[in-house]
Amino acid sequence: MNYVFTPTTQALLNTGNLVQPATQTGKLLPAARDPVTGEFVEIAKIFYQSTSEIPETRGVLGLLAHLAGGSPLEPLVAPVHLTMAPLQIAQTHVGFQKIYRVLNSLKINLAVMQATTAVIGVGNVSPTILSAVNLEQILQLKEEAKQQRLKIKDGFIDLRHILKDKGVEVIQHMYKVAHDSKFEVHRLQLVNGYDVFSKGIKRCQSALTVGDVKLRNSEINSGREELFEALKIYENSCFLEGLCSAGQMRKMECVWAIEQAIAVTFQLQRAYDMVSDRLQELQSKIHQHCLTVVKECQSELELDFLFPEVIRILGHDLNALEFWHLEADWMQTLSPKDQHQLASLDQLSVDHLKSTIQTPFTIVAPEFSLYENLKPKSHFLSLRDQLAIALKPELRRGQEFYITQQAIATGYPALAPSNWQEISDLTVANLYYYFKFREDSMDIYPNHEELEQLSVVNCGLNLKSKI
């Protein structure tokens, strides 16, 4: 994360006249504080990591940072409001407005995700269908819904007029899904699940206007129970059976939106320890869900859809949730007086930065460029593994071990580097499948000579130095 303060505040931070508070682990937080009086003076605007913080040798995430360095966070599922400033639940109009917007944002996310799940439908889909509901389209739909240009009915958005320019095939497919008796059962479950979720959200939002603390907490507890009921519906293993990998990803994104809403209810009650626990569990769940979907991906078509989306989640959503997690931990250390003061600063900082940093909304998805850049240098199986490694880095060690064993056994010691940290995930995955091809002689792997070139050209290893 990069924090952007106003020039005056940044100058005072540089001279030590102001300081940034830090978590117990030493991570800086987006606030400027007077070290003498202890008063907070400003909350920063948050931007994505710069290129210098993630070297390209780390592979997929490094290349993403190269493309997206310095851009504002634009999460796919997490509400962007969470990255603007600490979520204060002091008795202020501004604090309530923020929470109200966050809960609305989660309702929009859920509606968009399940509406596009309905477009995908059950069974196989074509590249045209998947491209009509890909990452860029989702970001656009979220913005349209946020500006109230899309109507949500029964948890769905009528996408026919929005996607009409995507071609006849998309419209015909949507008509087919709408009249598919197999999907109708799922649609009814989605309608029911969204209805329960929406009732829980509305109950929590109405609780914000209740002055009596005991009654407000009672209403929040009731709203949270409904959110847990909605979560059960969406997490049911029998729910949305038969979806392709792309559809499974959408289903999981619905679950994450509900999980975040539950975390917000605990934040409303200042139960920051519970918020922290829920967010830590959610981050772990997102990693595992994505890894499951990636491992089950069986075609290049589905990977074309999943790759940019998973990278957006890794680079933006998990960053936003981690910041929220750190924020919740920090809030537990602050006095009620400090929390109240931060609440009063929140709108001041946001308004000032809006006037000084004008960044009109545009759909920016550098993940597509990243993927198009990687595809000529690799192949489906290797790219799928690189994505899995980005989600779970320890998976790489198994490939490194296999490469070392095979390199020694086949007389190519130069392909067993002594320092694996200098070798990118792309090269490791390509070398792994190079040796798998040699060992297994399986037709599913690319041409031997092509794979050989892909494997070694990017790391400077000399394949010719055979013993």
XYZ file of C-alpha atoms in Angstrom:
467
model
C 0.000 0.000 0.000
C 1.068 3.587 -0.673
C -0.443 6.392 1.367
C -0.864 9.839 -0.202
C -1.128 12.796 2.174
C -1.650 16.435 1.272
C 1.670 18.204 0.473
C 1.642 20.157 3.761
C 1.128 17.026 5.847
C 3.732 15.077 3.879
C 6.286 17.832 4.481
C 5.621 17.680 8.227
C 5.946 13.883 8.148
C 9.282 14.207 6.337
C 10.639 16.530 9.048
C 9.314 14.438 11.930
C 6.834 17.060 13.079
C 4.087 14.536 12.365
C 4.274 10.733 12.557
C 2.394 7.795 11.083
C 1.066 5.287 13.621
C 1.996 1.659 13.075
C 0.539 -1.737 13.940
C 2.210 -4.088 16.405
C 3.897 -5.763 13.435
C 5.389 -2.452 12.316
C 3.131 -1.764 9.324
C 2.370 1.919 8.848
C -1.244 3.104 8.857
C -2.764 5.905 6.734
C -2.999 8.536 9.454
C -0.819 11.489 10.446
C -0.547 12.294 14.148
C 1.095 15.019 16.213
C 3.713 13.203 18.349
C 3.482 15.849 21.090
C -0.285 16.284 21.545
C -1.321 12.883 20.164
C -3.922 14.597 17.965
C -4.733 13.105 14.553
C -4.482 15.668 11.760
C -5.155 13.779 8.517
C -6.120 10.468 6.975
C -4.354 9.514 3.736
C -5.696 8.338 0.397
C -4.571 4.785 -0.364
C -2.970 3.619 -3.580
C -1.796 0.268 -4.843
C 1.806 -0.845 -4.311
C 4.515 0.681 -6.468
C 6.695 -1.335 -8.830
C 9.733 -1.030 -6.581
C 8.067 -3.045 -3.830
C 7.546 -6.259 -5.814
C 10.384 -7.318 -8.122
C 9.435 -8.966 -11.394
C 11.422 -12.065 -10.426
C 8.512 -12.989 -8.182
C 6.544 -13.746 -11.333
C 2.836 -13.081 -11.765
C 2.423 -10.596 -8.902
C 5.581 -8.750 -9.858
C 4.375 -8.268 -13.418
C 1.018 -7.075 -12.114
C 2.744 -4.487 -9.948
C 4.687 -3.350 -13.023
C 1.395 -2.741 -14.833
C -0.673 -1.364 -11.945
C 1.910 0.401 -9.802
C 0.641 3.666 -8.366
C -3.008 3.174 -9.323
C -5.882 3.476 -6.831
C -7.226 0.266 -5.369
C -10.209 -0.971 -7.377
C -11.319 -4.229 -5.721
C -13.586 -6.637 -7.541
C -15.640 -7.751 -4.527
C -14.418 -5.754 -1.510
C -16.111 -2.344 -1.121
C -13.649 0.350 -2.135
C -14.894 2.541 0.725
C -13.055 0.303 3.140
C -9.751 1.534 1.756
C -10.488 5.220 2.152
C -10.157 5.645 5.927
C -10.870 3.788 9.182
C -14.489 2.728 9.558
C -15.627 4.781 12.519
C -18.806 3.923 14.352
C -18.799 7.037 16.509
C -22.168 8.766 16.780
C -21.626 10.951 13.724
C -23.617 11.439 10.550
C -20.460 10.936 8.477
C -19.678 7.610 10.160
C -23.178 6.295 9.514
C -23.094 7.432 5.899
C -19.879 5.484 5.351
C -21.282 2.254 6.766
C -24.521 2.728 4.820
C -22.499 3.049 1.577
C -20.393 0.001 2.406
C -23.476 -2.153 2.992
C -25.048 -0.863 -0.228
C -21.836 -1.642 -2.079
C -21.964 -5.241 -0.846
C -25.586 -5.559 -2.019
C -24.542 -4.328 -5.452
C -21.599 -6.738 -5.559
C -23.807 -9.703 -4.734
C -26.422 -8.741 -7.334
C -23.825 -8.245 -10.076
C -22.064 -11.517 -9.280
C -25.182 -13.645 -9.287
C -26.625 -11.914 -12.346
C -23.485 -12.813 -14.297
C -23.605 -16.330 -12.829
C -27.015 -16.621 -14.457
C -25.544 -15.484 -17.787
C -22.887 -18.195 -17.593
C -25.481 -20.828 -16.694
C -24.848 -24.534 -16.091
C -22.599 -26.528 -18.402
C -20.151 -25.535 -21.104
C -19.962 -21.992 -22.425
C -18.264 -20.327 -25.375
C -15.507 -17.684 -25.361
C -18.102 -15.107 -26.433
C -20.264 -15.771 -23.364
C -17.355 -15.601 -20.928
C -15.957 -12.431 -22.487
C -19.390 -10.808 -22.035
C -19.129 -11.188 -18.231
C -15.378 -10.937 -17.709
C -13.460 -8.746 -15.257
C -13.798 -5.507 -17.216
C -17.528 -6.037 -17.704
C -18.007 -6.727 -13.988
C -16.205 -3.498 -13.045
C -18.402 -1.601 -15.490
C -21.605 -3.193 -14.179
C -20.659 -2.358 -10.590
C -20.130 1.281 -11.526
C -23.414 1.428 -13.453
C -25.276 -0.056 -10.467
C -23.524 2.284 -8.026
C -24.696 5.259 -10.115
C -28.215 3.773 -9.921
C -28.357 3.273 -13.671
C -29.209 -0.412 -13.220
C -32.270 -1.772 -11.480
C -31.910 -4.747 -9.153
C -35.008 -6.952 -8.946
C -35.140 -10.162 -6.878
C -31.368 -10.025 -6.601
C -30.885 -9.927 -10.368
C -30.056 -7.292 -12.958
C -31.628 -7.529 -16.400
C -28.480 -7.665 -18.504
C -30.101 -8.220 -21.891
C -30.103 -4.576 -22.969
C -26.640 -4.022 -21.458
C -25.087 -6.985 -23.269
C -26.973 -6.589 -26.542
C -23.877 -5.141 -28.222
C -21.984 -8.347 -27.365
C -23.702 -10.163 -30.210
C -26.591 -12.461 -30.995
C -24.905 -15.494 -29.423
C -24.890 -13.869 -25.980
C -28.579 -12.888 -26.150
C -29.573 -16.340 -27.406
C -27.562 -17.974 -24.625
C -29.219 -15.780 -21.983
C -32.652 -16.711 -23.376
C -31.698 -20.398 -23.256
C -30.521 -20.165 -19.629
C -33.685 -18.252 -18.646
C -35.799 -21.148 -19.965
C -33.544 -23.954 -18.724
C -35.489 -26.032 -16.190
C -32.223 -27.200 -14.610
C -31.093 -23.627 -13.939
C -34.552 -22.509 -12.810
C -34.062 -24.395 -9.530
C -30.798 -22.525 -8.973
C -32.391 -19.215 -9.912
C -35.088 -19.646 -7.266
C -32.387 -20.401 -4.691
C -30.522 -17.253 -5.738
C -33.676 -15.161 -5.430
C -34.324 -16.584 -1.964
C -30.715 -16.154 -0.862
C -30.572 -12.555 -2.030
C -33.885 -11.757 -0.376
C -32.630 -13.033 2.993
C -29.335 -11.177 2.525
C -31.107 -7.952 1.558
C -33.368 -8.104 4.611
C -30.347 -8.524 6.853
C -28.610 -5.552 5.226
C -31.687 -3.327 5.554
C -32.078 -4.279 9.195
C -28.474 -3.309 9.929
C -28.846 -0.047 8.010
C -31.992 0.885 9.925
C -30.198 0.082 13.170
C -27.819 2.966 12.430
C -30.648 5.437 13.122
C -31.550 3.957 16.514
C -30.286 6.107 19.373
C -30.653 3.545 22.152
C -27.452 1.439 22.179
C -29.122 -1.692 23.550
C -31.916 -1.618 20.972
C -29.447 -0.830 18.176
C -27.274 -3.816 19.078
C -30.357 -6.035 19.234
C -31.324 -4.988 15.695
C -27.775 -5.547 14.444
C -27.752 -9.026 16.017
C -31.020 -9.871 14.229
C -29.676 -8.552 10.933
C -26.515 -10.611 11.356
C -28.567 -13.762 11.938
C -30.246 -13.203 8.568
C -26.855 -12.693 6.922
C -25.648 -16.002 8.365
C -28.807 -17.633 7.007
C -28.037 -16.217 3.543
C -24.445 -17.455 3.846
C -25.735 -20.991 4.499
C -27.764 -20.877 1.292
C -24.843 -19.762 -0.874
C -22.331 -22.121 0.751
C -24.536 -25.189 0.329
C -22.504 -27.730 -1.653
C -25.612 -28.703 -3.658
C -26.230 -25.084 -4.618
C -25.325 -24.246 -8.250
C -24.066 -27.718 -9.106
C -22.718 -28.282 -12.600
C -21.125 -24.854 -13.005
C -17.942 -24.483 -14.995
C -14.872 -22.967 -13.295
C -15.976 -19.440 -14.245
C -19.404 -20.008 -12.703
C -17.846 -21.505 -9.582
C -15.724 -18.377 -9.185
C -18.828 -16.208 -9.350
C -20.566 -18.360 -6.723
C -17.606 -17.976 -4.373
C -17.542 -14.218 -4.923
C -21.148 -14.120 -3.703
C -20.039 -15.884 -0.515
C -17.228 -13.355 0.052
C -19.659 -10.427 -0.204
C -21.846 -11.944 2.512
C -18.828 -12.686 4.714
C -17.781 -9.033 4.493
C -21.269 -7.870 5.432
C -21.097 -10.052 8.546
C -17.740 -8.480 9.439
C -19.313 -5.015 9.079
C -22.018 -5.932 11.609
C -19.340 -6.677 14.202
C -17.648 -3.394 13.306
C -20.956 -1.632 13.948
C -20.799 -2.957 17.496
C -17.103 -2.068 17.866
C -16.309 -5.754 18.330
C -12.951 -5.263 16.618
C -11.578 -8.603 17.809
C -14.425 -10.356 15.980
C -13.890 -8.197 12.892
C -10.227 -9.150 12.876
C -11.016 -12.871 13.237
C -13.657 -12.809 10.482
C -11.368 -10.985 8.061
C -8.425 -13.253 8.738
C -10.645 -16.266 8.083
C -12.071 -14.647 4.936
C -8.644 -13.939 3.471
C -7.716 -17.586 4.003
C -11.025 -18.690 2.460
C -10.478 -16.526 -0.617
C -7.037 -18.020 -1.184
C -8.425 -21.548 -0.830
C -11.497 -20.913 -2.996
C -9.399 -19.419 -5.792
C -6.875 -22.240 -5.576
C -9.644 -24.842 -5.828
C -11.127 -23.174 -8.912
C -7.734 -22.783 -10.597
C -6.788 -26.417 -9.985
C -10.132 -27.585 -11.407
C -9.754 -25.423 -14.526
C -9.520 -27.804 -17.474
C -9.335 -25.559 -20.519
C -7.514 -22.554 -21.885
C -10.901 -20.903 -22.472
C -11.716 -20.929 -18.763
C -8.197 -19.858 -17.822
C -8.546 -16.847 -20.139
C -11.499 -15.840 -17.959
C -10.047 -16.779 -14.568
C -6.474 -15.514 -14.855
C -7.174 -11.745 -14.956
C -9.900 -12.059 -12.335
C -7.816 -14.018 -9.836
C -4.931 -11.574 -10.273
C -7.314 -8.655 -9.591
C -8.440 -10.412 -6.412
C -4.837 -11.035 -5.338
C -3.648 -7.545 -6.141
C -6.630 -5.472 -5.033
C -9.271 -7.314 -2.994
C -6.880 -9.080 -0.655
C -4.934 -5.842 -0.221
C -8.156 -4.047 0.722
C -9.146 -6.788 3.169
C -5.673 -6.882 4.696
C -5.825 -3.134 5.235
C -9.256 -3.493 6.868
C -7.816 -6.292 9.032
C -4.887 -4.114 10.157
C -7.320 -1.288 10.750
C -9.500 -3.433 13.025
C -6.461 -4.532 15.024
C -5.357 -0.903 15.358
C -8.792 0.270 16.462
C -8.587 -2.054 19.460
C -5.603 -0.033 20.705
C -7.292 3.396 20.428
C -9.225 5.177 23.128
C -12.864 6.223 22.484
C -11.610 9.807 22.270
C -9.136 8.917 19.494
C -11.816 6.992 17.599
C -14.189 9.929 17.765
C -11.505 12.319 16.516
C -10.684 10.075 13.540
C -14.385 10.021 12.645
C -14.445 13.811 12.457
C -11.327 13.810 10.254
C -12.662 11.236 7.820
C -14.869 13.430 5.658
C -12.445 16.352 5.850
C -9.650 14.251 4.360
C -11.844 12.696 1.689
C -13.263 16.057 0.568
C -9.829 17.653 0.433
C -8.320 14.829 -1.600
C -11.271 14.866 -3.989
C -10.501 18.510 -4.715
C -6.740 17.991 -5.092
C -6.580 14.567 -6.771
C -9.182 14.384 -9.506
C -9.332 10.795 -10.732
C -12.513 10.213 -12.764
C -13.664 6.632 -12.876
C -12.345 4.614 -15.754
C -12.316 0.881 -16.245
C -8.690 -0.074 -15.765
C -7.879 -3.771 -15.930
C -4.133 -4.161 -16.548
C -4.527 -7.835 -15.687
C -5.575 -8.483 -19.283
C -2.340 -6.965 -20.565
C -0.413 -9.044 -18.051
C -2.067 -12.224 -19.253
C -1.582 -11.411 -22.934
C 2.074 -10.710 -22.181
C 2.536 -14.061 -20.449
C 0.660 -16.290 -22.901
C 3.297 -16.293 -25.702
C 5.960 -17.189 -23.135
C 4.144 -20.187 -21.715
C 1.236 -22.595 -22.223
C -2.020 -23.554 -20.543
C -0.722 -26.014 -17.917
C 2.224 -23.837 -16.980
C 0.080 -20.689 -16.755
C -2.418 -22.493 -14.568
C 0.399 -23.545 -12.236
C 1.826 -20.025 -12.128
C -1.558 -18.773 -10.985
C -1.741 -21.514 -8.341
C 1.760 -20.579 -7.126
C 0.726 -16.924 -6.853
C -2.114 -18.085 -4.585
C -0.017 -20.576 -2.624
C 3.740 -19.923 -3.013
C 4.768 -23.117 -1.209
C 3.484 -25.119 -4.215
C 6.547 -23.932 -6.082
C 8.911 -25.937 -3.852
C 7.541 -29.209 -5.190
C 8.243 -28.108 -8.751
C 11.758 -26.937 -7.827
C 12.520 -30.315 -6.277
C 11.217 -32.181 -9.326
C 13.230 -29.994 -11.719
C 16.430 -30.559 -9.704
C 15.909 -34.320 -9.659
C 15.189 -34.517 -13.378
C 17.979 -32.137 -14.361
C 20.551 -34.287 -12.563
C 19.057 -37.550 -13.822
C 19.026 -36.428 -17.465
C 22.453 -34.779 -17.435
C 21.401 -31.118 -17.483
C 22.874 -29.774 -14.214
C 22.608 -26.181 -15.465
C 18.841 -26.530 -15.164
C 19.166 -27.056 -11.398
C 19.973 -23.526 -10.165
C 21.698 -23.128 -6.822
C 19.684 -19.992 -6.109
C 16.005 -20.497 -6.942
C 15.064 -17.009 -5.730
C 16.531 -15.551 -8.911
C 14.275 -17.705 -11.092
C 10.754 -16.483 -11.925
C 7.590 -18.527 -11.424
C 7.128 -18.502 -15.197
C 10.487 -20.213 -15.790
C 9.997 -22.697 -12.958
C 6.587 -23.773 -14.264
C 7.868 -24.027 -17.851
C 10.886 -26.108 -16.784
C 8.640 -28.346 -14.730
C 6.480 -29.176 -17.740
C 9.522 -29.479 -19.987
C 10.748 -32.345 -17.836
C 7.247 -33.758 -17.393
C 6.990 -33.949 -21.167
C 10.330 -35.725 -21.414
C 9.399 -38.163 -18.672
C 5.785 -38.878 -19.546
C 5.782 -38.357 -23.334
C 2.186 -37.218 -23.017
C 0.404 -35.723 -26.016
C -1.277 -33.048 -23.915
C 1.983 -31.142 -23.583
C 3.174 -28.669 -26.231
C 5.716 -29.425 -28.900
C 8.974 -30.563 -27.246
C 11.231 -28.051 -29.010
C 8.835 -25.152 -28.393
C 8.578 -25.976 -24.696
C 12.337 -26.343 -24.439
C 12.790 -22.832 -25.795
C 10.065 -21.384 -23.530
C 11.642 -23.035 -20.511
C 15.164 -21.735 -20.758
C 15.137 -18.531 -22.759
C 13.700 -16.431 -19.920
C 16.271 -17.304 -17.244
C 19.535 -17.523 -19.168
C 20.096 -21.198 -18.356
C 22.149 -23.152 -20.828
C 20.348 -26.275 -21.956
C 23.344 -27.271 -24.088
C 25.633 -27.866 -21.087
C 24.812 -31.540 -20.828
C 27.258 -33.874 -19.066
